[in-house]
């Protein structure tokens, strides 16, 4: 028996609904249809009246969830695609993120963002929005890269009193499987050493974790030992684990699927240069998607995002410095 990344998200929502009557799910087509990717399949039958279809209005969806949270509920909001969350951006960053700091009233909403690219998805259905939301104080931004984290971190997101932006990667929905759901987990905000090493550190998150691990595996054939750090949560970010890894290896490559301007990889490098410059044996490097809208054609898309071969090339350059 195995369980996919998508099924883990569904199971986490089912458990959250079963454990807490204040939890409900709201979003477009999440009811009888089961969601655009079937992350809520059959949940409306199992929990009548608590998995609710919304009109096509991301702004209104998030706004109503904030109101419900103020009244004591713990809503899970599904955006069909992370790209469309920009329509609800004002509600997320100006209202949800600031509510506690303005009023001391908590805002326990979870906004699920199906994120990242897939073959043929193009510029409107492929974006990674985590850097935008991580920019704003008051939001927690989770980026699970494993089946186990997809399950345990979503449950933690629902339980946290702060608003959480949960960036689940669409490419992992069906490509990633585990033998079973976890019984325990690292807390949000704690990074994980996904692969130990001594020659260079890759800091990454979400689907790029698997490209990084594949790159590290290839370089192992040349006797290089690459350490891979999975951030898991990009806001807050686990600077201590990053610095400890760079202290072991002396070299840093930050890898993300998002656009290159600013963002999580820039933040990682800024923190290492500021707080651990003496640990570096070479200038830190980063690898992101190209600075263009995301192309439809599969071949162009494959060239647009970081891949294991591109990471290998970047690492070989870093190791020569």
XYZ file of C-alpha atoms in Angstrom:
321
model
C 0.000 0.000 0.000
C 1.214 3.516 -0.774
C -0.182 7.021 -0.537
C 0.425 9.930 -2.887
C 1.244 13.535 -2.005
C -2.284 14.512 -3.117
C -3.924 11.775 -1.058
C -1.924 12.905 1.977
C -3.384 16.410 1.573
C -6.880 14.942 1.320
C -6.325 12.734 4.371
C -5.026 15.697 6.385
C -8.146 17.678 5.562
C -10.356 14.731 6.470
C -8.615 14.387 9.833
C -8.832 18.129 10.498
C -12.566 18.054 9.729
C -13.098 14.985 11.916
C -11.091 16.307 14.856
C -12.416 19.861 15.061
C -15.985 20.992 14.274
C -14.697 24.541 13.708
C -12.860 23.432 10.558
C -14.518 23.798 7.163
C -13.291 23.919 3.541
C -14.261 26.686 1.119
C -13.294 27.115 -2.522
C -14.336 26.746 -6.144
C -15.616 23.251 -7.007
C -14.364 21.730 -3.735
C -17.780 20.173 -2.954
C -19.337 17.407 -5.053
C -16.724 17.865 -7.824
C -13.927 17.256 -5.321
C -11.674 20.144 -6.342
C -9.762 20.857 -9.541
C -7.170 18.213 -8.597
C -9.478 16.087 -6.396
C -7.836 17.171 -3.145
C -11.302 17.267 -1.541
C -12.776 14.224 -3.297
C -15.695 12.723 -1.303
C -15.127 15.059 1.661
C -18.463 16.841 1.055
C -20.248 13.470 1.414
C -18.310 12.536 4.531
C -18.743 15.964 6.114
C -22.067 17.404 4.884
C -22.326 21.177 5.079
C -18.627 21.649 5.845
C -17.084 21.484 2.351
C -18.578 24.452 0.560
C -18.458 25.593 -3.060
C -17.603 29.244 -3.572
C -18.254 31.645 -6.451
C -15.334 32.585 -8.707
C -14.129 35.373 -6.445
C -10.858 34.714 -4.618
C -11.146 38.082 -2.905
C -14.545 37.180 -1.444
C -13.434 33.639 -0.563
C -10.528 34.838 1.579
C -12.510 37.761 2.989
C -15.327 35.520 4.200
C -12.799 33.089 5.679
C -11.191 35.910 7.657
C -14.608 36.887 8.981
C -15.344 33.299 9.984
C -11.959 33.020 11.701
C -12.703 36.155 13.705
C -15.873 34.403 14.892
C -13.941 31.319 16.005
C -13.899 29.059 12.939
C -10.767 27.538 11.335
C -11.363 27.665 7.558
C -9.265 25.926 4.918
C -9.425 27.873 1.666
C -8.489 26.213 -1.625
C -7.292 28.348 -4.529
C -7.603 26.297 -7.696
C -4.205 27.586 -8.801
C -1.683 29.610 -6.812
C -1.597 32.142 -9.662
C -5.198 33.171 -8.957
C -4.485 33.914 -5.308
C -3.261 37.291 -6.535
C -6.950 38.189 -6.936
C -7.295 37.680 -3.163
C -3.917 39.240 -2.419
C -5.340 42.282 -0.646
C -7.367 40.132 1.755
C -4.381 37.887 2.534
C -1.653 40.465 3.083
C -3.593 43.515 4.237
C -6.278 41.869 6.351
C -5.344 38.302 7.376
C -1.635 39.050 7.922
C -2.231 42.174 9.979
C -5.343 41.215 11.952
C -3.663 40.010 15.146
C -1.200 42.905 15.168
C -4.013 45.425 14.835
C -6.597 43.852 17.157
C -5.026 40.939 19.105
C -7.698 38.747 17.493
C -6.109 35.632 15.908
C -6.776 34.750 12.270
C -6.430 30.944 11.967
C -7.028 30.512 8.246
C -5.162 28.135 5.941
C -4.921 29.145 2.283
C -3.943 26.197 0.093
C -2.093 27.205 -3.066
C -1.627 24.483 -5.743
C 1.735 25.817 -6.896
C 4.463 25.310 -9.450
C 4.728 24.081 -12.976
C 3.474 21.098 -14.922
C 3.815 20.072 -18.550
C 1.823 22.451 -20.743
C 0.405 24.543 -17.909
C 1.800 27.839 -19.148
C 2.071 31.257 -17.519
C -1.285 31.360 -15.686
C -1.204 27.947 -14.006
C 2.438 27.399 -13.024
C 3.686 30.144 -10.771
C 5.345 29.872 -7.383
C 3.987 32.616 -5.125
C 5.774 31.813 -1.873
C 8.204 34.749 -2.086
C 5.367 37.260 -2.425
C 3.602 36.028 0.696
C 6.812 35.502 2.669
C 7.533 39.207 2.149
C 4.692 40.153 4.502
C 4.943 39.958 8.302
C 2.151 38.008 9.934
C 1.999 35.118 7.463
C 3.489 31.645 7.785
C 4.469 30.144 4.413
C 4.841 26.361 4.171
C 6.346 24.541 1.164
C 6.138 20.772 1.796
C 8.334 18.600 -0.443
C 7.407 15.128 0.791
C 4.236 13.103 1.282
C 4.899 13.043 5.008
C 5.233 16.827 5.219
C 2.193 17.401 3.012
C 0.152 15.554 5.636
C 1.712 16.667 8.911
C 2.348 20.284 7.931
C -1.206 20.788 6.677
C -2.549 19.532 9.995
C -0.175 21.889 11.786
C -1.279 24.759 9.533
C -4.907 24.258 10.508
C -3.992 24.163 14.206
C -1.875 27.352 14.153
C -3.602 30.563 15.208
C -1.769 32.596 12.544
C -2.749 32.696 8.859
C -0.846 30.085 6.856
C -0.167 30.064 3.117
C 0.275 26.391 2.239
C 2.172 26.035 -1.063
C 1.575 22.457 -2.223
C 3.285 21.561 -5.508
C 1.080 20.261 -8.326
C 3.870 18.247 -9.950
C 4.229 16.232 -6.750
C 0.504 15.412 -6.509
C 0.812 12.152 -8.431
C 4.581 11.765 -8.846
C 5.394 11.332 -5.176
C 4.384 8.387 -2.995
C 5.135 7.115 0.504
C 4.435 3.839 2.205
C 2.304 5.359 4.952
C 1.275 8.579 6.647
C 3.608 9.809 9.393
C 2.913 9.485 13.087
C 5.265 12.306 14.092
C 7.001 15.170 12.309
C 9.365 18.096 12.625
C 7.552 21.315 13.582
C 6.935 24.078 11.071
C 9.887 26.443 10.805
C 12.448 23.646 11.181
C 14.491 22.668 8.142
C 15.616 19.094 7.424
C 18.907 17.668 6.229
C 17.596 15.584 3.343
C 21.061 14.311 2.410
C 24.296 14.759 4.383
C 27.477 15.911 2.669
C 30.820 17.654 3.040
C 31.693 19.380 -0.275
C 28.817 21.825 -0.898
C 25.339 22.655 0.418
C 22.162 22.952 -1.632
C 19.375 24.828 0.166
C 16.044 24.263 -1.523
C 12.350 23.479 -0.955
C 9.224 22.048 -2.571
C 9.628 20.176 -5.885
C 13.192 21.424 -6.317
C 14.209 19.173 -3.424
C 13.919 16.166 -5.706
C 15.894 17.798 -8.523
C 18.582 18.673 -5.973
C 18.712 15.140 -4.611
C 19.056 13.756 -8.148
C 21.903 16.196 -8.819
C 23.637 15.196 -5.586
C 23.292 11.550 -6.555
C 24.955 12.186 -9.925
C 27.867 14.073 -8.375
C 28.344 11.228 -5.899
C 29.584 9.222 -8.886
C 32.538 11.635 -8.943
C 33.039 11.217 -5.180
C 31.500 14.585 -4.291
C 29.290 14.577 -1.216
C 26.613 17.247 -1.553
C 24.503 18.160 1.467
C 20.860 18.992 0.692
C 18.777 21.117 3.067
C 14.986 21.052 2.684
C 13.630 24.307 4.145
C 10.067 22.906 4.506
C 8.860 26.318 5.713
C 10.197 29.438 3.973
C 8.644 31.862 6.478
C 9.895 31.593 9.151
C 13.168 30.344 7.702
C 15.540 28.091 9.665
C 18.752 30.117 9.429
C 20.528 28.035 12.078
C 20.262 24.813 10.065
C 21.423 26.604 6.892
C 24.457 28.107 8.630
C 25.347 24.802 10.288
C 25.316 23.099 6.902
C 27.467 25.780 5.254
C 29.871 25.494 8.187
C 30.333 21.807 7.273
C 30.747 22.329 3.521
C 31.996 25.904 2.904
C 29.953 26.253 -0.286
C 26.311 27.210 -0.910
C 23.937 26.839 -3.842
C 20.351 28.040 -3.219
C 17.802 26.533 -5.626
C 14.181 27.563 -6.181
C 11.573 27.182 -8.917
C 10.314 30.757 -8.571
C 11.457 33.721 -10.654
C 14.977 34.995 -9.855
C 14.270 38.558 -8.694
C 14.333 38.733 -4.899
C 12.698 35.723 -3.362
C 13.608 32.832 -1.117
C 16.981 32.001 -2.680
C 18.044 35.644 -2.397
C 16.990 35.635 1.258
C 19.012 32.469 1.941
C 22.148 33.977 0.416
C 21.648 37.306 2.175
C 21.427 35.575 5.549
C 24.504 33.415 4.967
C 26.583 36.360 3.726
C 25.429 38.527 6.627
C 25.631 35.991 9.449
C 28.136 33.413 8.176
C 30.470 35.099 5.701
C 33.497 33.579 7.418
C 32.094 30.090 6.753
C 32.262 30.477 2.966
C 35.108 29.156 0.830
C 33.525 30.452 -2.385
C 30.902 33.046 -3.410
C 27.402 31.662 -2.740
C 25.359 30.928 -5.862
C 21.692 30.588 -6.672
C 19.639 28.932 -9.392
C 16.048 29.856 -10.193
C 13.642 29.717 -13.105
C 14.407 32.124 -15.921
C 13.200 35.714 -15.669
C 10.394 35.356 -18.205
C 6.735 34.294 -18.070
C 6.420 30.515 -17.896
C 6.143 28.932 -21.386
C 3.448 26.476 -22.474
C 5.592 24.223 -24.657
C 6.972 21.297 -22.630
C 10.462 21.668 -24.107
C 10.564 25.379 -23.315
C 9.157 24.736 -19.846
C 11.888 22.143 -19.205
C 14.496 24.750 -20.134
C 12.796 27.444 -18.057
C 12.833 25.791 -14.643
C 15.845 24.408 -12.764
C 16.426 20.720 -13.408
C 18.864 18.170 -12.038
C 21.312 18.635 -14.972
C 21.238 22.421 -14.507
C 21.894 21.984 -10.788
C 24.788 19.628 -11.558
C 26.331 22.260 -13.831
C 25.906 24.955 -11.193
C 27.467 22.716 -8.561
C 30.457 21.846 -10.755
C 31.100 25.558 -11.260
C 30.757 26.162 -7.527
C 33.130 23.322 -6.672
C 35.778 24.754 -9.029
C 35.759 28.140 -7.238
